[in-house]
Short mmCIF file of C-alpha atoms and ligand atoms in Angstrom, two decimals:
data_model
loop_
_atom_site.label_atom_id
_atom_site.label_comp_id
_atom_site.label_asym_id
_atom_site.label_seq_id
_atom_site.Cartn_x
_atom_site.Cartn_y
_atom_site.Cartn_z
CA MET A 1 -20.62 53.44 60.92
CA LEU A 2 -23.47 53.87 58.47
CA PHE A 3 -24.75 51.33 55.95
CA ILE A 4 -27.07 52.20 53.07
CA ASP A 5 -28.51 49.99 50.37
CA LEU A 6 -28.98 51.57 46.98
CA TYR A 7 -30.45 50.20 43.77
CA ASN A 8 -29.18 50.95 40.36
CA ARG A 9 -32.49 51.06 38.53
CA THR A 10 -31.13 50.88 35.04
CA LYS A 11 -29.18 47.70 35.75
CA SER A 12 -31.31 46.36 38.64
CA ILE A 13 -28.18 45.53 40.55
CA LYS A 14 -27.90 45.96 44.27
CA PHE A 15 -25.13 48.10 45.68
CA THR A 16 -24.08 48.14 49.30
CA VAL A 17 -22.40 51.33 50.35
CA GLU A 18 -20.65 51.59 53.65
CA CYS A 19 -19.57 55.04 54.82
CA SER A 20 -17.06 55.52 57.58
CA GLN A 21 -18.65 58.84 58.52
CA GLN A 22 -21.68 60.91 57.70
CA LEU A 23 -19.60 63.51 55.90
CA ALA A 24 -18.63 61.06 53.21
CA LEU A 25 -22.23 60.34 52.22
CA ASN A 26 -22.47 62.92 49.44
CA THR A 27 -19.22 61.77 48.03
CA CYS A 28 -20.54 58.22 48.13
CA ILE A 29 -23.49 59.00 45.94
CA PHE A 30 -21.45 61.08 43.54
CA GLY A 31 -18.86 58.35 43.41
CA LEU A 32 -21.55 55.79 42.79
CA LEU A 33 -22.99 57.66 39.82
CA TYR A 34 -19.56 58.21 38.40
CA LEU A 35 -18.64 54.58 38.81
CA ASN A 36 -21.85 53.22 37.38
CA GLY A 37 -20.83 54.32 33.94
CA ILE A 38 -17.61 52.35 34.16
CA LEU A 39 -18.20 49.36 36.34
CA CYS A 40 -21.95 48.97 36.72
CA SER A 41 -22.00 46.55 39.63
CA GLY A 42 -20.42 46.14 43.00
CA ALA A 43 -20.17 47.03 46.63
CA LEU A 44 -18.36 50.29 47.32
CA ARG A 45 -16.62 51.39 50.48
CA PHE A 46 -15.39 54.94 50.95
CA ASP A 47 -12.62 56.03 53.23
CA ARG A 48 -12.87 58.99 55.55
CA GLY A 49 -11.79 61.46 52.90
CA GLY A 50 -14.62 60.30 50.68
CA ALA A 51 -12.39 58.39 48.24
CA VAL A 52 -13.64 54.97 47.19
CA SER A 53 -11.40 52.53 48.95
CA ASP A 54 -13.02 49.23 48.14
CA PHE A 55 -14.98 47.57 45.38
CA SER A 56 -16.37 44.08 45.09
CA TYR A 57 -19.18 42.31 43.25
CA VAL A 58 -22.16 41.42 45.41
CA GLY A 59 -22.37 37.65 45.44
CA GLY A 60 -19.93 37.29 42.55
CA LEU A 61 -16.21 36.85 42.15
CA VAL A 62 -14.27 39.20 44.34
CA ASN A 63 -12.47 41.91 42.42
CA MET A 64 -9.06 43.25 43.26
CA GLY A 65 -9.64 46.83 42.17
CA THR A 66 -9.69 49.64 44.67
CA MET A 67 -10.54 53.16 43.64
CA GLN A 68 -8.79 55.94 45.45
CA GLU A 69 -8.63 58.90 43.19
CA ASP A 70 -5.61 61.15 42.92
CA GLU A 71 -3.77 62.19 39.77
CA GLY A 72 -2.15 58.77 39.41
CA LEU A 73 1.00 58.34 37.35
CA GLY A 74 -0.61 59.54 34.14
CA PHE A 75 0.57 56.37 32.37
CA GLY A 76 -2.85 54.81 31.85
CA SER A 77 -5.07 52.36 33.70
CA SER A 78 -6.22 48.76 33.86
CA LEU A 79 -9.74 47.49 34.60
CA PRO A 80 -10.32 45.68 37.91
CA VAL A 81 -10.51 41.91 37.57
CA PRO A 82 -10.86 38.95 39.95
CA SER A 83 -7.87 37.68 41.89
CA VAL A 84 -6.59 34.50 40.25
CA GLN A 85 -5.17 33.40 43.58
CA GLU A 86 -8.71 33.56 45.00
CA ILE A 87 -10.20 31.69 42.03
CA VAL A 88 -7.76 28.85 42.66
CA ARG A 89 -8.35 28.95 46.41
CA ASN A 90 -12.11 28.60 45.86
CA ASP A 91 -11.94 25.85 43.26
CA ALA A 92 -8.56 24.75 41.97
CA LYS A 93 -10.08 22.70 39.14
CA ASN A 94 -12.12 25.53 37.68
CA ILE A 95 -10.56 27.56 34.85
CA PRO A 96 -13.00 30.37 34.07
CA GLU A 97 -13.61 30.97 30.38
CA ARG A 98 -11.94 34.39 30.47
CA TYR A 99 -8.57 32.78 31.20
CA ILE A 100 -8.71 30.11 28.51
CA LYS A 101 -6.60 31.43 25.67
CA ASN A 102 -7.63 31.10 22.07
CA LEU A 103 -6.26 27.93 20.53
CA GLU A 104 -3.44 29.65 18.65
CA ASP A 105 -2.24 31.49 21.79
CA ARG A 106 -2.05 28.49 24.11
CA PRO A 107 1.36 27.12 25.12
CA LYS A 108 2.13 23.91 23.25
CA SER A 109 4.75 21.34 24.10
CA SER A 110 6.06 21.67 20.54
CA ASP A 111 6.79 25.38 21.19
CA ASN A 112 9.87 24.49 23.13
CA ILE A 113 11.80 22.80 20.40
CA CYS A 114 14.60 25.26 19.84
CA PRO A 115 16.68 24.92 16.69
CA VAL A 116 19.79 26.24 18.45
CA SER A 117 21.40 26.05 21.86
CA ASP A 118 18.85 27.01 24.47
CA ASP A 119 21.35 28.50 26.89
CA ILE A 120 20.90 32.22 27.20
CA PRO A 121 24.18 34.07 27.87
CA ILE A 122 25.55 34.48 31.38
CA ILE A 123 27.30 37.74 32.25
CA ASN A 124 29.59 38.26 35.23
CA LEU A 125 28.84 41.70 36.69
CA SER A 126 31.97 41.84 38.80
CA LEU A 127 34.08 41.44 35.64
CA LEU A 128 32.08 44.18 33.89
CA ALA A 129 32.64 46.46 36.88
CA GLN A 130 36.40 45.83 36.63
CA GLY A 131 36.35 46.96 33.02
CA ASP A 132 36.98 43.48 31.58
CA GLU A 133 36.81 43.89 27.80
CA ASP A 134 36.03 40.25 27.02
CA GLU A 135 33.04 40.37 29.35
CA ARG A 136 31.88 43.63 27.74
CA ARG A 137 32.11 41.99 24.32
CA LYS A 138 30.01 39.10 25.66
CA LEU A 139 27.43 41.64 26.81
CA ASP A 140 27.40 43.20 23.34
CA ILE A 141 26.73 39.84 21.69
CA ALA A 142 24.11 38.88 24.30
CA CYS A 143 22.18 42.11 23.66
CA GLN A 144 22.41 41.79 19.89
CA GLU A 145 21.66 38.10 19.50
CA TRP A 146 19.46 37.33 22.47
CA GLY A 147 18.20 40.55 24.06
CA PHE A 148 18.24 38.52 27.29
CA PHE A 149 21.02 37.42 29.63
CA GLN A 150 21.51 36.26 33.21
CA ILE A 151 23.72 38.26 35.57
CA ILE A 152 25.85 36.47 38.15
CA ASN A 153 28.35 37.85 40.70
CA HIS A 154 26.22 40.95 41.16
CA GLY A 155 26.71 41.19 44.92
CA ALA A 156 23.00 41.61 45.66
CA ASP A 157 22.23 38.06 46.82
CA GLY A 158 21.04 38.96 50.33
CA GLY A 159 18.70 41.69 49.13
CA LEU A 160 17.29 39.39 46.49
CA THR A 161 16.40 36.62 48.93
CA LYS A 162 14.78 39.07 51.34
CA MET A 163 12.82 40.69 48.54
CA LYS A 164 11.39 37.38 47.33
CA ALA A 165 10.32 36.56 50.89
CA ALA A 166 8.64 39.98 51.26
CA VAL A 167 6.72 39.52 48.01
CA ALA A 168 5.60 36.04 49.12
CA GLU A 169 4.39 37.50 52.41
CA PHE A 170 2.37 40.14 50.61
CA PHE A 171 0.54 37.61 48.46
CA ASP A 172 -0.05 35.44 51.56
CA LEU A 173 -2.12 38.24 53.11
CA PRO A 174 -5.89 37.79 53.16
CA LEU A 175 -7.62 39.25 50.10
CA SER A 176 -9.35 41.91 52.22
CA GLU A 177 -5.93 43.19 53.25
CA LYS A 178 -4.40 43.12 49.73
CA LYS A 179 -7.41 44.94 48.32
CA LYS A 180 -6.47 47.97 50.41
CA TYR A 181 -3.66 48.45 47.90
CA GLY A 182 -5.78 47.82 44.80
CA MET A 183 -5.11 49.77 41.59
CA ALA A 184 -7.07 52.98 41.25
CA THR A 185 -9.19 53.46 38.13
CA ASN A 186 -6.69 56.00 36.81
CA ASP A 187 -3.41 54.29 37.64
CA VAL A 188 -1.32 51.22 36.90
CA GLN A 189 0.23 51.12 40.38
CA GLY A 190 -1.06 48.83 43.08
CA TYR A 191 -2.51 45.36 43.45
CA GLY A 192 -4.42 44.07 40.44
CA GLN A 193 -3.64 43.01 36.92
CA GLY A 194 -2.01 44.90 34.08
CA TYR A 195 -3.13 45.69 30.55
CA VAL A 196 -6.81 44.89 31.05
CA VAL A 197 -8.53 47.24 28.64
CA SER A 198 -11.83 45.57 27.80
CA GLU A 199 -14.45 43.40 29.47
CA ASP A 200 -14.18 40.63 26.90
CA GLN A 201 -10.40 40.40 26.73
CA LYS A 202 -8.70 37.11 27.69
CA LEU A 203 -6.89 37.41 31.02
CA ASP A 204 -3.55 36.17 32.30
CA TRP A 205 -3.14 33.66 35.15
CA ASN A 206 -1.46 36.25 37.33
CA ASP A 207 -1.98 38.68 40.19
CA LEU A 208 0.46 41.54 40.63
CA LEU A 209 1.55 44.43 42.78
CA PHE A 210 3.16 47.25 40.81
CA LEU A 211 5.03 49.98 42.68
CA ILE A 212 7.14 52.90 41.58
CA THR A 213 10.17 52.40 43.80
CA LEU A 214 12.66 55.10 42.72
CA PRO A 215 13.18 57.98 43.11
CA PRO A 216 11.57 58.09 46.58
CA ASN A 217 9.57 61.25 45.79
CA PHE A 218 7.74 59.41 43.00
CA ARG A 219 6.44 56.70 45.34
CA ASN A 220 2.76 56.65 46.08
CA MET A 221 2.69 55.16 49.56
CA LYS A 222 -1.03 54.38 49.46
CA TYR A 223 -0.12 51.34 47.37
CA TRP A 224 2.61 50.13 49.75
CA PRO A 225 1.57 47.50 52.32
CA LEU A 226 3.04 49.40 55.25
CA THR A 227 1.34 47.15 57.79
CA LEU A 228 3.52 44.27 56.62
CA PRO A 229 6.59 44.40 58.90
CA GLY A 230 9.79 45.11 57.00
CA PHE A 231 8.20 45.22 53.53
CA LYS A 232 9.02 48.87 52.83
CA GLU A 233 12.62 48.62 54.06
CA THR A 234 13.23 45.41 52.09
CA ILE A 235 11.85 46.82 48.85
CA GLU A 236 13.73 50.10 49.32
CA GLU A 237 17.01 48.29 49.85
CA TYR A 238 16.36 45.99 46.90
CA ALA A 239 15.45 48.93 44.65
CA LYS A 240 18.81 50.57 45.38
CA GLU A 241 20.75 47.35 44.86
CA ILE A 242 19.09 46.56 41.57
CA GLN A 243 19.65 50.13 40.37
CA ARG A 244 23.36 49.73 41.03
CA VAL A 245 23.32 46.65 38.79
CA ALA A 246 21.32 48.54 36.13
CA ASP A 247 23.78 51.46 36.22
CA GLU A 248 26.74 49.13 35.67
CA ILE A 249 24.99 47.68 32.63
CA PHE A 250 24.22 51.19 31.30
CA ALA A 251 27.87 52.21 31.75
CA ASN A 252 29.03 49.20 29.73
CA LEU A 253 26.36 49.61 27.04
CA SER A 254 27.35 53.29 26.72
CA LEU A 255 30.94 52.32 26.00
CA LEU A 256 29.76 49.70 23.52
CA MET A 257 27.68 52.35 21.76
CA GLY A 258 30.70 54.64 21.42
CA VAL A 259 29.74 57.22 24.04
CA GLU A 260 31.04 58.09 27.53
CA SER A 261 30.12 55.67 30.31
CA TYR A 262 27.69 58.12 31.98
CA PHE A 263 25.76 58.77 28.76
CA LEU A 264 22.90 56.24 28.89
CA LYS A 265 22.13 56.93 32.52
CA GLN A 266 21.93 60.61 31.66
CA MET A 267 19.75 59.87 28.62
CA HIS A 268 17.01 58.64 31.00
CA GLY A 269 16.41 62.20 32.26
CA ASP A 270 14.10 62.01 35.30
CA ALA A 271 14.31 58.23 35.41
CA LYS A 272 12.01 56.08 37.48
CA GLN A 273 12.19 52.49 38.60
CA GLY A 274 8.99 50.46 38.83
CA ILE A 275 8.81 46.94 40.25
CA ARG A 276 6.10 44.56 39.09
CA MET A 277 5.77 41.78 41.67
CA ASN A 278 4.08 38.82 40.05
CA TYR A 279 2.20 35.96 41.66
CA TYR A 280 1.31 33.06 39.38
CA PRO A 281 -0.97 30.57 41.14
CA SER A 282 -0.57 26.93 40.22
CA CYS A 283 -3.03 25.93 37.51
CA ALA A 284 -4.88 22.65 36.90
CA ARG A 285 -4.57 23.21 33.12
CA PRO A 286 -1.30 24.96 32.18
CA ASP A 287 -1.98 24.00 28.58
CA LEU A 288 -4.96 26.40 28.44
CA VAL A 289 -3.64 29.54 30.11
CA LEU A 290 -0.64 31.87 30.18
CA GLY A 291 0.89 33.51 33.26
CA VAL A 292 1.86 36.50 31.14
CA SER A 293 0.94 36.89 27.48
CA PRO A 294 3.72 37.48 24.94
CA HIS A 295 5.01 41.05 25.14
CA SER A 296 8.14 43.13 25.03
CA ASP A 297 8.90 45.53 27.89
CA SER A 298 8.45 49.26 27.43
CA SER A 299 11.43 49.93 29.72
CA SER A 300 15.04 50.66 28.72
CA ILE A 301 16.08 47.48 30.50
CA THR A 302 14.29 45.13 32.89
CA LEU A 303 15.93 43.20 35.72
CA LEU A 304 13.95 40.15 36.75
CA VAL A 305 14.32 37.99 39.80
CA GLN A 306 12.47 34.70 39.62
CA ASP A 307 11.79 31.56 41.59
CA ASP A 308 14.96 29.45 41.66
CA GLU A 309 13.17 26.17 41.07
CA ILE A 310 10.43 26.74 38.51
CA THR A 311 11.16 27.25 34.82
CA ALA A 312 8.34 29.40 33.46
CA LEU A 313 9.77 32.39 31.59
CA GLN A 314 10.15 31.80 27.86
CA ILE A 315 11.71 34.06 25.27
CA LYS A 316 11.18 34.16 21.52
CA HIS A 317 14.48 33.21 19.94
CA LYS A 318 14.93 32.27 16.29
CA GLY A 319 11.21 31.59 15.97
CA ALA A 320 10.94 29.28 18.99
CA TRP A 321 9.96 29.75 22.64
CA VAL A 322 13.14 29.15 24.65
CA PRO A 323 12.76 28.54 28.41
CA VAL A 324 14.98 30.61 30.70
CA LYS A 325 16.25 28.06 33.18
CA PRO A 326 16.69 29.73 36.55
CA ILE A 327 20.22 29.99 37.92
CA PRO A 328 19.94 30.39 41.69
CA ASN A 329 20.40 34.04 42.69
CA ALA A 330 21.00 35.22 39.13
CA ILE A 331 19.22 38.29 37.78
CA VAL A 332 17.62 37.92 34.36
CA VAL A 333 18.12 41.11 32.35
CA ASN A 334 16.36 42.00 29.14
CA ILE A 335 16.57 44.83 26.67
CA GLY A 336 13.35 46.87 26.49
CA ASP A 337 11.84 48.78 23.58
CA VAL A 338 13.52 52.04 24.67
CA MET A 339 17.00 50.57 24.40
CA GLU A 340 16.17 49.02 21.04
CA ALA A 341 15.23 52.51 19.79
CA TRP A 342 18.24 54.26 21.40
CA SER A 343 20.58 51.70 19.86
CA ASN A 344 18.83 52.08 16.48
CA GLY A 345 17.96 48.38 16.54
CA ARG A 346 21.41 47.03 17.40
CA TYR A 347 20.13 45.69 20.73
CA LYS A 348 16.91 43.73 20.59
CA SER A 349 13.87 43.96 22.81
CA ILE A 350 12.62 40.40 22.80
CA GLU A 351 9.13 39.04 23.07
CA HIS A 352 8.66 36.92 26.18
CA ARG A 353 5.88 35.21 28.13
CA ALA A 354 5.43 33.11 31.26
CA VAL A 355 3.69 29.76 31.52
CA THR A 356 2.13 28.15 34.61
CA ASN A 357 2.44 24.74 36.21
CA VAL A 358 0.23 22.29 38.08
CA GLU A 359 2.31 21.92 41.23
CA LYS A 360 3.37 25.22 42.69
CA PRO A 361 2.66 28.94 42.61
CA ARG A 362 5.53 31.04 41.29
CA ILE A 363 6.77 34.48 42.26
CA SER A 364 8.83 36.86 40.16
CA ALA A 365 9.71 40.55 40.41
CA ALA A 366 10.54 42.63 37.36
CA ALA A 367 12.30 45.96 37.96
CA PHE A 368 11.73 48.25 34.96
CA VAL A 369 14.04 51.19 34.33
CA ILE A 370 11.78 53.90 32.92
CA PRO A 371 12.99 57.14 31.31
CA GLY A 372 11.46 60.50 32.24
CA ASN A 373 8.15 61.35 30.56
CA GLU A 374 9.59 64.01 28.25
CA VAL A 375 12.64 62.02 27.15
CA GLU A 376 12.71 61.42 23.41
CA LEU A 377 13.45 57.95 22.13
CA ASN A 378 15.80 59.14 19.37
CA PRO A 379 18.56 56.75 18.37
CA LEU A 380 22.00 57.82 19.58
CA LYS A 381 23.97 59.70 16.90
CA THR A 382 26.77 57.14 17.22
CA MET A 383 24.31 54.39 16.26
CA VAL A 384 23.25 55.99 12.98
CA ASP A 385 25.53 56.57 10.01
CA ASP A 386 25.39 56.69 6.26
CA ASP A 387 27.16 53.40 5.66
CA GLY A 388 26.34 50.36 7.72
CA ARG A 389 23.66 51.74 10.05
CA PRO A 390 20.73 53.39 8.31
CA ARG A 391 18.28 55.07 10.66
CA ILE A 392 15.41 52.75 11.59
CA PHE A 393 13.88 54.66 14.50
CA LYS A 394 12.21 58.07 14.50
CA ASN A 395 13.33 61.19 16.26
CA GLY A 396 10.98 63.13 18.48
CA VAL A 397 8.74 60.44 20.06
CA LYS A 398 8.35 61.27 23.75
CA TYR A 399 8.49 58.37 26.19
CA ILE A 400 5.17 59.23 27.82
CA ASP A 401 3.35 59.17 24.47
CA TYR A 402 4.85 55.82 23.63
CA LEU A 403 4.02 54.38 27.06
CA ARG A 404 0.42 55.55 26.98
CA TYR A 405 0.09 53.99 23.55
CA THR A 406 1.34 50.61 24.81
CA LEU A 407 -0.72 50.63 28.01
CA ALA A 408 -3.96 51.39 26.20
CA LYS A 409 -3.71 48.04 24.40
CA LYS A 410 -3.79 44.50 25.66
CA MET A 411 -0.48 42.66 25.48
CA GLU A 412 -0.23 41.37 21.97
CA GLY A 413 3.38 40.61 21.27
CA LYS A 414 6.10 43.01 20.34
CA LEU A 415 5.54 44.17 16.78
CA ALA A 416 2.62 46.50 17.38
CA ASN A 417 4.51 48.48 20.04
CA ILE A 418 7.88 48.84 18.41
CA GLU A 419 6.31 49.89 15.10
CA TYR A 420 5.16 53.07 16.85
CA LEU A 421 8.80 54.03 17.30
CA LYS A 422 10.03 53.06 13.86
CA LEU A 423 10.27 55.15 10.72
CA ASP A 424 7.65 54.31 8.11
CA ASN A 425 9.14 52.21 5.36
O1 AKG B 1 7.45 36.35 35.51
C1 AKG B 1 8.17 36.36 34.53
O2 AKG B 1 9.03 35.51 34.35
C2 AKG B 1 8.02 37.42 33.47
C3 AKG B 1 7.40 38.70 33.95
C4 AKG B 1 7.40 39.76 32.90
O3 AKG B 1 7.73 39.56 31.77
C5 AKG B 1 7.00 41.13 33.28
O4 AKG B 1 6.56 41.34 34.43
O5 AKG B 1 7.13 42.03 32.40
FE1 FE2 B 2 8.14 41.45 30.68
#
């Protein structure tokens, strides 16, 4: 083991570089120069192959980012930021400035006054699977009027409970262990925080682990906590179960859109599934922060499993923030931007956010169904006609271009993203 101290003269900041073997030394220095331009300060540790496997500020807040370079997913990247869980562990009363939202963005108690019923629709998956037409009609209305619904009778209860426990176990690991799975500088997978694109951007009260879960050949196992007993098997099983639920929804939405039941699944091309596992620490001042800023999902659909006891997810409905009250073991499904485009605006991708609470941390896991990179987000022909359904969405936008566009920006609601897919007026 070799330790070297280096000084960055331009910034006068001390770096500590630890190399696991002599061979990695050159790579260390190269890596250091390369990283200076981006991150400027920190302690770097390199693994045996010479990749940077650790980064932390010397004497400052401990960052979550880990830099292990490979090609990444090609989706984009997010800057390394401190772990919120660690901030709370060190001083639960302290809300660093970077997390305090601007006045107009803070959650207000008056936000929750909904002018209509605040019960989002409940859909019975077993009825959908039996071809029940009334249930399919309910799904149609849910996707048009709410863009959100809760699925019951999905048959995945066991997998769901195990998955939540596995996610809790991951976030219970010591920071030094979690950091081994930190996001690389060129990827959105791993442990860290999403959509951080600038040093002065306000941050969310959230730590996350994002993994591509399906198909298996798309997984990047360096981000998977394989030392955690059973984690991989539990997530694998859950990924399959949740995909079965997603496929049933696609089959029903296909029929509702006037095409064969296999159509939407096929439309995804080389589809992927990514699971964002969220950890929201409790917060001394929930009125100042947001767990997740308002956004719409860039998936076709998202299937979310949340804590059964804490109401935190809110959706924008008829101008108000409506809380999604958890139903034990239900799966919350929402329409993403891709489905809004494919359906030519019939089904709505809805802005949503998550708030925090004083008492307890909250865990959620959002499984995003993601089309292949080259898939175009053209509205289905059956959803465009000369009479009632004028074309709203463009032809020819590739999914990867759209996704890169959304990931290069901080989360700032829905409009900015969906406009990219729409025809100019
Ligand atoms: O935790 C939640 O309830 C929402 C999470 C979410 O919207 C997301 O991960 O995209
Ligand atoms: Fe979301």
